[in-house]
Every structure is written in C-alpha cells, then in structure tokens.
C-alpha cells in the first residue's frame, strides 16, 4: 500500500470535498480515512489515501491537486505517509 496524507485548508465554499474526491476517484486513488471540520468559515480536511493503483507520478498528482485547490481558493498538500510521520515525531 502506498499511503499518502492529503490536507485541504482554506475558506469554506461549496464543492471542496466533491472536487477533491472526484479528482481522486478519476485517478484510481482510494480514500482510506477522511476527517473534515469547519471552524467558523474555515474549512479543514485531512485524508489518508492509497495511491498504489494510480498511473501518474506522485509529483504530478500533488501538482494537479494543488491546482484543484487554487481553483477552489484553498490550499491542498500531499505528503507521503513516511515523510509525514517523520516530520511529526515528538
């Protein structure tokens, strides 16, 4: 399994989850876990996904998701799980 952490942060607007999830489905990326909250007007979502069946490179997917975020006015970031874990060790 090729697990990746995707975070989405920004002002809440209609369609954020739909557009991000549609992109993932179209690229054979499976959502393993998802959590989202809205605090006042700010949207925050964290996803754990399996990128094992995608045909594009990790960098290409990360860039395309960042562009999806720009279209929505939010920031979308992708990190490989092992890098995320190393950065968040205590």
mmCIF file with all atom_site columns, C-alpha atoms in Angstrom:
data_model
loop_
_atom_site.group_PDB
_atom_site.id
_atom_site.type_symbol
_atom_site.label_atom_id
_atom_site.label_alt_id
_atom_site.label_comp_id
_atom_site.label_asym_id
_atom_site.label_entity_id
_atom_site.label_seq_id
_atom_site.pdbx_PDB_ins_code
_atom_site.Cartn_x
_atom_site.Cartn_y
_atom_site.Cartn_z
_atom_site.occupancy
_atom_site.B_iso_or_equiv
_atom_site.pdbx_formal_charge
_atom_site.auth_seq_id
_atom_site.auth_comp_id
_atom_site.auth_asym_id
_atom_site.auth_atom_id
_atom_site.pdbx_PDB_model_num
ATOM 1  C CA . UNK A 1 1  ? 0.000   0.000  0.000   1.00 0.00 ? 1  UNK A CA 1
ATOM 2  C CA . UNK A 1 2  ? 1.260   3.455  -0.932  1.00 0.00 ? 2  UNK A CA 1
ATOM 3  C CA . UNK A 1 3  ? -0.327  5.660  1.745   1.00 0.00 ? 3  UNK A CA 1
ATOM 4  C CA . UNK A 1 4  ? -0.336  9.437  1.451   1.00 0.00 ? 4  UNK A CA 1
ATOM 5  C CA . UNK A 1 5  ? -1.666  12.240 3.659   1.00 0.00 ? 5  UNK A CA 1
ATOM 6  C CA . UNK A 1 6  ? -3.677  14.935 1.872   1.00 0.00 ? 6  UNK A CA 1
ATOM 7  C CA . UNK A 1 7  ? -4.617  18.138 3.689   1.00 0.00 ? 7  UNK A CA 1
ATOM 8  C CA . UNK A 1 8  ? -7.027  20.806 2.488   1.00 0.00 ? 8  UNK A CA 1
ATOM 9  C CA . UNK A 1 9  ? -7.252  24.157 4.295   1.00 0.00 ? 9  UNK A CA 1
ATOM 10 C CA . UNK A 1 10 ? -8.978  27.432 3.458   1.00 0.00 ? 10 UNK A CA 1
ATOM 11 C CA . UNK A 1 11 ? -12.187 29.408 3.470   1.00 0.00 ? 11 UNK A CA 1
ATOM 12 C CA . UNK A 1 12 ? -15.226 27.172 3.216   1.00 0.00 ? 12 UNK A CA 1
ATOM 13 C CA . UNK A 1 13 ? -17.028 27.087 -0.109  1.00 0.00 ? 13 UNK A CA 1
ATOM 14 C CA . UNK A 1 14 ? -19.438 24.771 -1.885  1.00 0.00 ? 14 UNK A CA 1
ATOM 15 C CA . UNK A 1 15 ? -17.892 21.732 -3.589  1.00 0.00 ? 15 UNK A CA 1
ATOM 16 C CA . UNK A 1 16 ? -14.488 21.380 -1.922  1.00 0.00 ? 16 UNK A CA 1
ATOM 17 C CA . UNK A 1 17 ? -14.975 17.758 -0.878  1.00 0.00 ? 17 UNK A CA 1
ATOM 18 C CA . UNK A 1 18 ? -16.729 16.886 -4.140  1.00 0.00 ? 18 UNK A CA 1
ATOM 19 C CA . UNK A 1 19 ? -13.971 18.262 -6.381  1.00 0.00 ? 19 UNK A CA 1
ATOM 20 C CA . UNK A 1 20 ? -11.092 16.740 -4.398  1.00 0.00 ? 20 UNK A CA 1
ATOM 21 C CA . UNK A 1 21 ? -12.813 13.335 -4.150  1.00 0.00 ? 21 UNK A CA 1
ATOM 22 C CA . UNK A 1 22 ? -13.755 13.385 -7.842  1.00 0.00 ? 22 UNK A CA 1
ATOM 23 C CA . UNK A 1 23 ? -10.106 14.009 -8.759  1.00 0.00 ? 23 UNK A CA 1
ATOM 24 C CA . UNK A 1 24 ? -9.008  11.121 -6.534  1.00 0.00 ? 24 UNK A CA 1
ATOM 25 C CA . UNK A 1 25 ? -11.578 8.716  -7.998  1.00 0.00 ? 25 UNK A CA 1
ATOM 26 C CA . UNK A 1 26 ? -10.672 9.665  -11.576 1.00 0.00 ? 26 UNK A CA 1
ATOM 27 C CA . UNK A 1 27 ? -7.029  8.809  -10.791 1.00 0.00 ? 27 UNK A CA 1
ATOM 28 C CA . UNK A 1 28 ? -7.686  5.458  -9.029  1.00 0.00 ? 28 UNK A CA 1
ATOM 29 C CA . UNK A 1 29 ? -6.724  6.845  -5.627  1.00 0.00 ? 29 UNK A CA 1
ATOM 30 C CA . UNK A 1 30 ? -8.643  5.158  -2.807  1.00 0.00 ? 30 UNK A CA 1
ATOM 31 C CA . UNK A 1 31 ? -9.700  7.099  0.289   1.00 0.00 ? 31 UNK A CA 1
ATOM 32 C CA . UNK A 1 32 ? -8.862  5.072  3.408   1.00 0.00 ? 32 UNK A CA 1
ATOM 33 C CA . UNK A 1 33 ? -9.850  7.637  6.039   1.00 0.00 ? 33 UNK A CA 1
ATOM 34 C CA . UNK A 1 34 ? -11.208 11.165 5.975   1.00 0.00 ? 34 UNK A CA 1
ATOM 35 C CA . UNK A 1 35 ? -11.877 13.835 8.568   1.00 0.00 ? 35 UNK A CA 1
ATOM 36 C CA . UNK A 1 36 ? -13.162 17.333 7.955   1.00 0.00 ? 36 UNK A CA 1
ATOM 37 C CA . UNK A 1 37 ? -14.192 20.228 10.135  1.00 0.00 ? 37 UNK A CA 1
ATOM 38 C CA . UNK A 1 38 ? -15.408 23.747 9.642   1.00 0.00 ? 38 UNK A CA 1
ATOM 39 C CA . UNK A 1 39 ? -14.483 26.291 12.303  1.00 0.00 ? 39 UNK A CA 1
ATOM 40 C CA . UNK A 1 40 ? -16.491 29.434 11.711  1.00 0.00 ? 40 UNK A CA 1
ATOM 41 C CA . UNK A 1 41 ? -15.895 29.942 7.967   1.00 0.00 ? 41 UNK A CA 1
ATOM 42 C CA . UNK A 1 42 ? -12.618 27.985 7.742   1.00 0.00 ? 42 UNK A CA 1
ATOM 43 C CA . UNK A 1 43 ? -12.530 24.510 6.195   1.00 0.00 ? 43 UNK A CA 1
ATOM 44 C CA . UNK A 1 44 ? -10.001 21.847 7.211   1.00 0.00 ? 44 UNK A CA 1
ATOM 45 C CA . UNK A 1 45 ? -9.818  18.313 5.819   1.00 0.00 ? 45 UNK A CA 1
ATOM 46 C CA . UNK A 1 46 ? -7.288  15.540 6.299   1.00 0.00 ? 46 UNK A CA 1
ATOM 47 C CA . UNK A 1 47 ? -7.360  12.372 4.242   1.00 0.00 ? 47 UNK A CA 1
ATOM 48 C CA . UNK A 1 48 ? -5.331  9.197  4.244   1.00 0.00 ? 48 UNK A CA 1
ATOM 49 C CA . UNK A 1 49 ? -5.341  7.700  0.766   1.00 0.00 ? 49 UNK A CA 1
ATOM 50 C CA . UNK A 1 50 ? -3.840  4.717  -1.033  1.00 0.00 ? 50 UNK A CA 1
ATOM 51 C CA . UNK A 1 51 ? -2.037  5.785  -4.216  1.00 0.00 ? 51 UNK A CA 1
ATOM 52 C CA . UNK A 1 52 ? -0.915  2.258  -5.112  1.00 0.00 ? 52 UNK A CA 1
ATOM 53 C CA . UNK A 1 53 ? -3.104  1.956  -8.237  1.00 0.00 ? 53 UNK A CA 1
ATOM 54 C CA . UNK A 1 54 ? -2.593  5.394  -9.765  1.00 0.00 ? 54 UNK A CA 1
ATOM 55 C CA . UNK A 1 55 ? -0.803  5.649  -13.091 1.00 0.00 ? 55 UNK A CA 1
ATOM 56 C CA . UNK A 1 56 ? 0.626   9.162  -12.664 1.00 0.00 ? 56 UNK A CA 1
ATOM 57 C CA . UNK A 1 57 ? 3.707   10.059 -10.645 1.00 0.00 ? 57 UNK A CA 1
ATOM 58 C CA . UNK A 1 58 ? 3.331   11.289 -7.061  1.00 0.00 ? 58 UNK A CA 1
ATOM 59 C CA . UNK A 1 59 ? 4.674   14.710 -8.074  1.00 0.00 ? 59 UNK A CA 1
ATOM 60 C CA . UNK A 1 60 ? 2.183   15.031 -10.929 1.00 0.00 ? 60 UNK A CA 1
ATOM 61 C CA . UNK A 1 61 ? -0.749  14.167 -8.650  1.00 0.00 ? 61 UNK A CA 1
ATOM 62 C CA . UNK A 1 62 ? 0.483   16.572 -5.957  1.00 0.00 ? 62 UNK A CA 1
ATOM 63 C CA . UNK A 1 63 ? 0.763   19.396 -8.523  1.00 0.00 ? 63 UNK A CA 1
ATOM 64 C CA . UNK A 1 64 ? -2.656  18.668 -10.017 1.00 0.00 ? 64 UNK A CA 1
ATOM 65 C CA . UNK A 1 65 ? -4.294  18.569 -6.574  1.00 0.00 ? 65 UNK A CA 1
ATOM 66 C CA . UNK A 1 66 ? -2.616  21.886 -5.718  1.00 0.00 ? 66 UNK A CA 1
ATOM 67 C CA . UNK A 1 67 ? -4.183  23.303 -8.894  1.00 0.00 ? 67 UNK A CA 1
ATOM 68 C CA . UNK A 1 68 ? -7.610  21.927 -7.913  1.00 0.00 ? 68 UNK A CA 1
ATOM 69 C CA . UNK A 1 69 ? -7.135  23.751 -4.617  1.00 0.00 ? 69 UNK A CA 1
ATOM 70 C CA . UNK A 1 70 ? -6.220  27.009 -6.365  1.00 0.00 ? 70 UNK A CA 1
ATOM 71 C CA . UNK A 1 71 ? -9.434  26.788 -8.411  1.00 0.00 ? 71 UNK A CA 1
ATOM 72 C CA . UNK A 1 72 ? -11.388 26.414 -5.158  1.00 0.00 ? 72 UNK A CA 1
ATOM 73 C CA . UNK A 1 73 ? -9.441  29.052 -3.237  1.00 0.00 ? 73 UNK A CA 1
ATOM 74 C CA . UNK A 1 74 ? -7.975  26.535 -0.762  1.00 0.00 ? 74 UNK A CA 1
ATOM 75 C CA . UNK A 1 75 ? -4.543  25.002 -0.197  1.00 0.00 ? 75 UNK A CA 1
ATOM 76 C CA . UNK A 1 76 ? -4.144  21.280 -0.955  1.00 0.00 ? 76 UNK A CA 1
ATOM 77 C CA . UNK A 1 77 ? -0.946  19.495 0.097   1.00 0.00 ? 77 UNK A CA 1
ATOM 78 C CA . UNK A 1 78 ? 0.163   15.881 -0.334  1.00 0.00 ? 78 UNK A CA 1
ATOM 79 C CA . UNK A 1 79 ? 2.803   14.142 1.757   1.00 0.00 ? 79 UNK A CA 1
ATOM 80 C CA . UNK A 1 80 ? 3.907   10.548 1.685   1.00 0.00 ? 80 UNK A CA 1
ATOM 81 C CA . UNK A 1 81 ? 2.957   8.879  4.957   1.00 0.00 ? 81 UNK A CA 1
ATOM 82 C CA . UNK A 1 82 ? 6.539   8.090  5.976   1.00 0.00 ? 82 UNK A CA 1
ATOM 83 C CA . UNK A 1 83 ? 7.604   11.729 5.479   1.00 0.00 ? 83 UNK A CA 1
ATOM 84 C CA . UNK A 1 84 ? 4.549   12.979 7.381   1.00 0.00 ? 84 UNK A CA 1
ATOM 85 C CA . UNK A 1 85 ? 5.324   10.633 10.295  1.00 0.00 ? 85 UNK A CA 1
ATOM 86 C CA . UNK A 1 86 ? 8.984   11.676 10.422  1.00 0.00 ? 86 UNK A CA 1
ATOM 87 C CA . UNK A 1 87 ? 8.038   15.371 10.466  1.00 0.00 ? 87 UNK A CA 1
ATOM 88 C CA . UNK A 1 88 ? 5.500   14.909 13.269  1.00 0.00 ? 88 UNK A CA 1
ATOM 89 C CA . UNK A 1 89 ? 7.503   12.756 15.676  1.00 0.00 ? 89 UNK A CA 1
ATOM 90 C CA . UNK A 1 90 ? 7.828   14.038 19.197  1.00 0.00 ? 90 UNK A CA 1
#
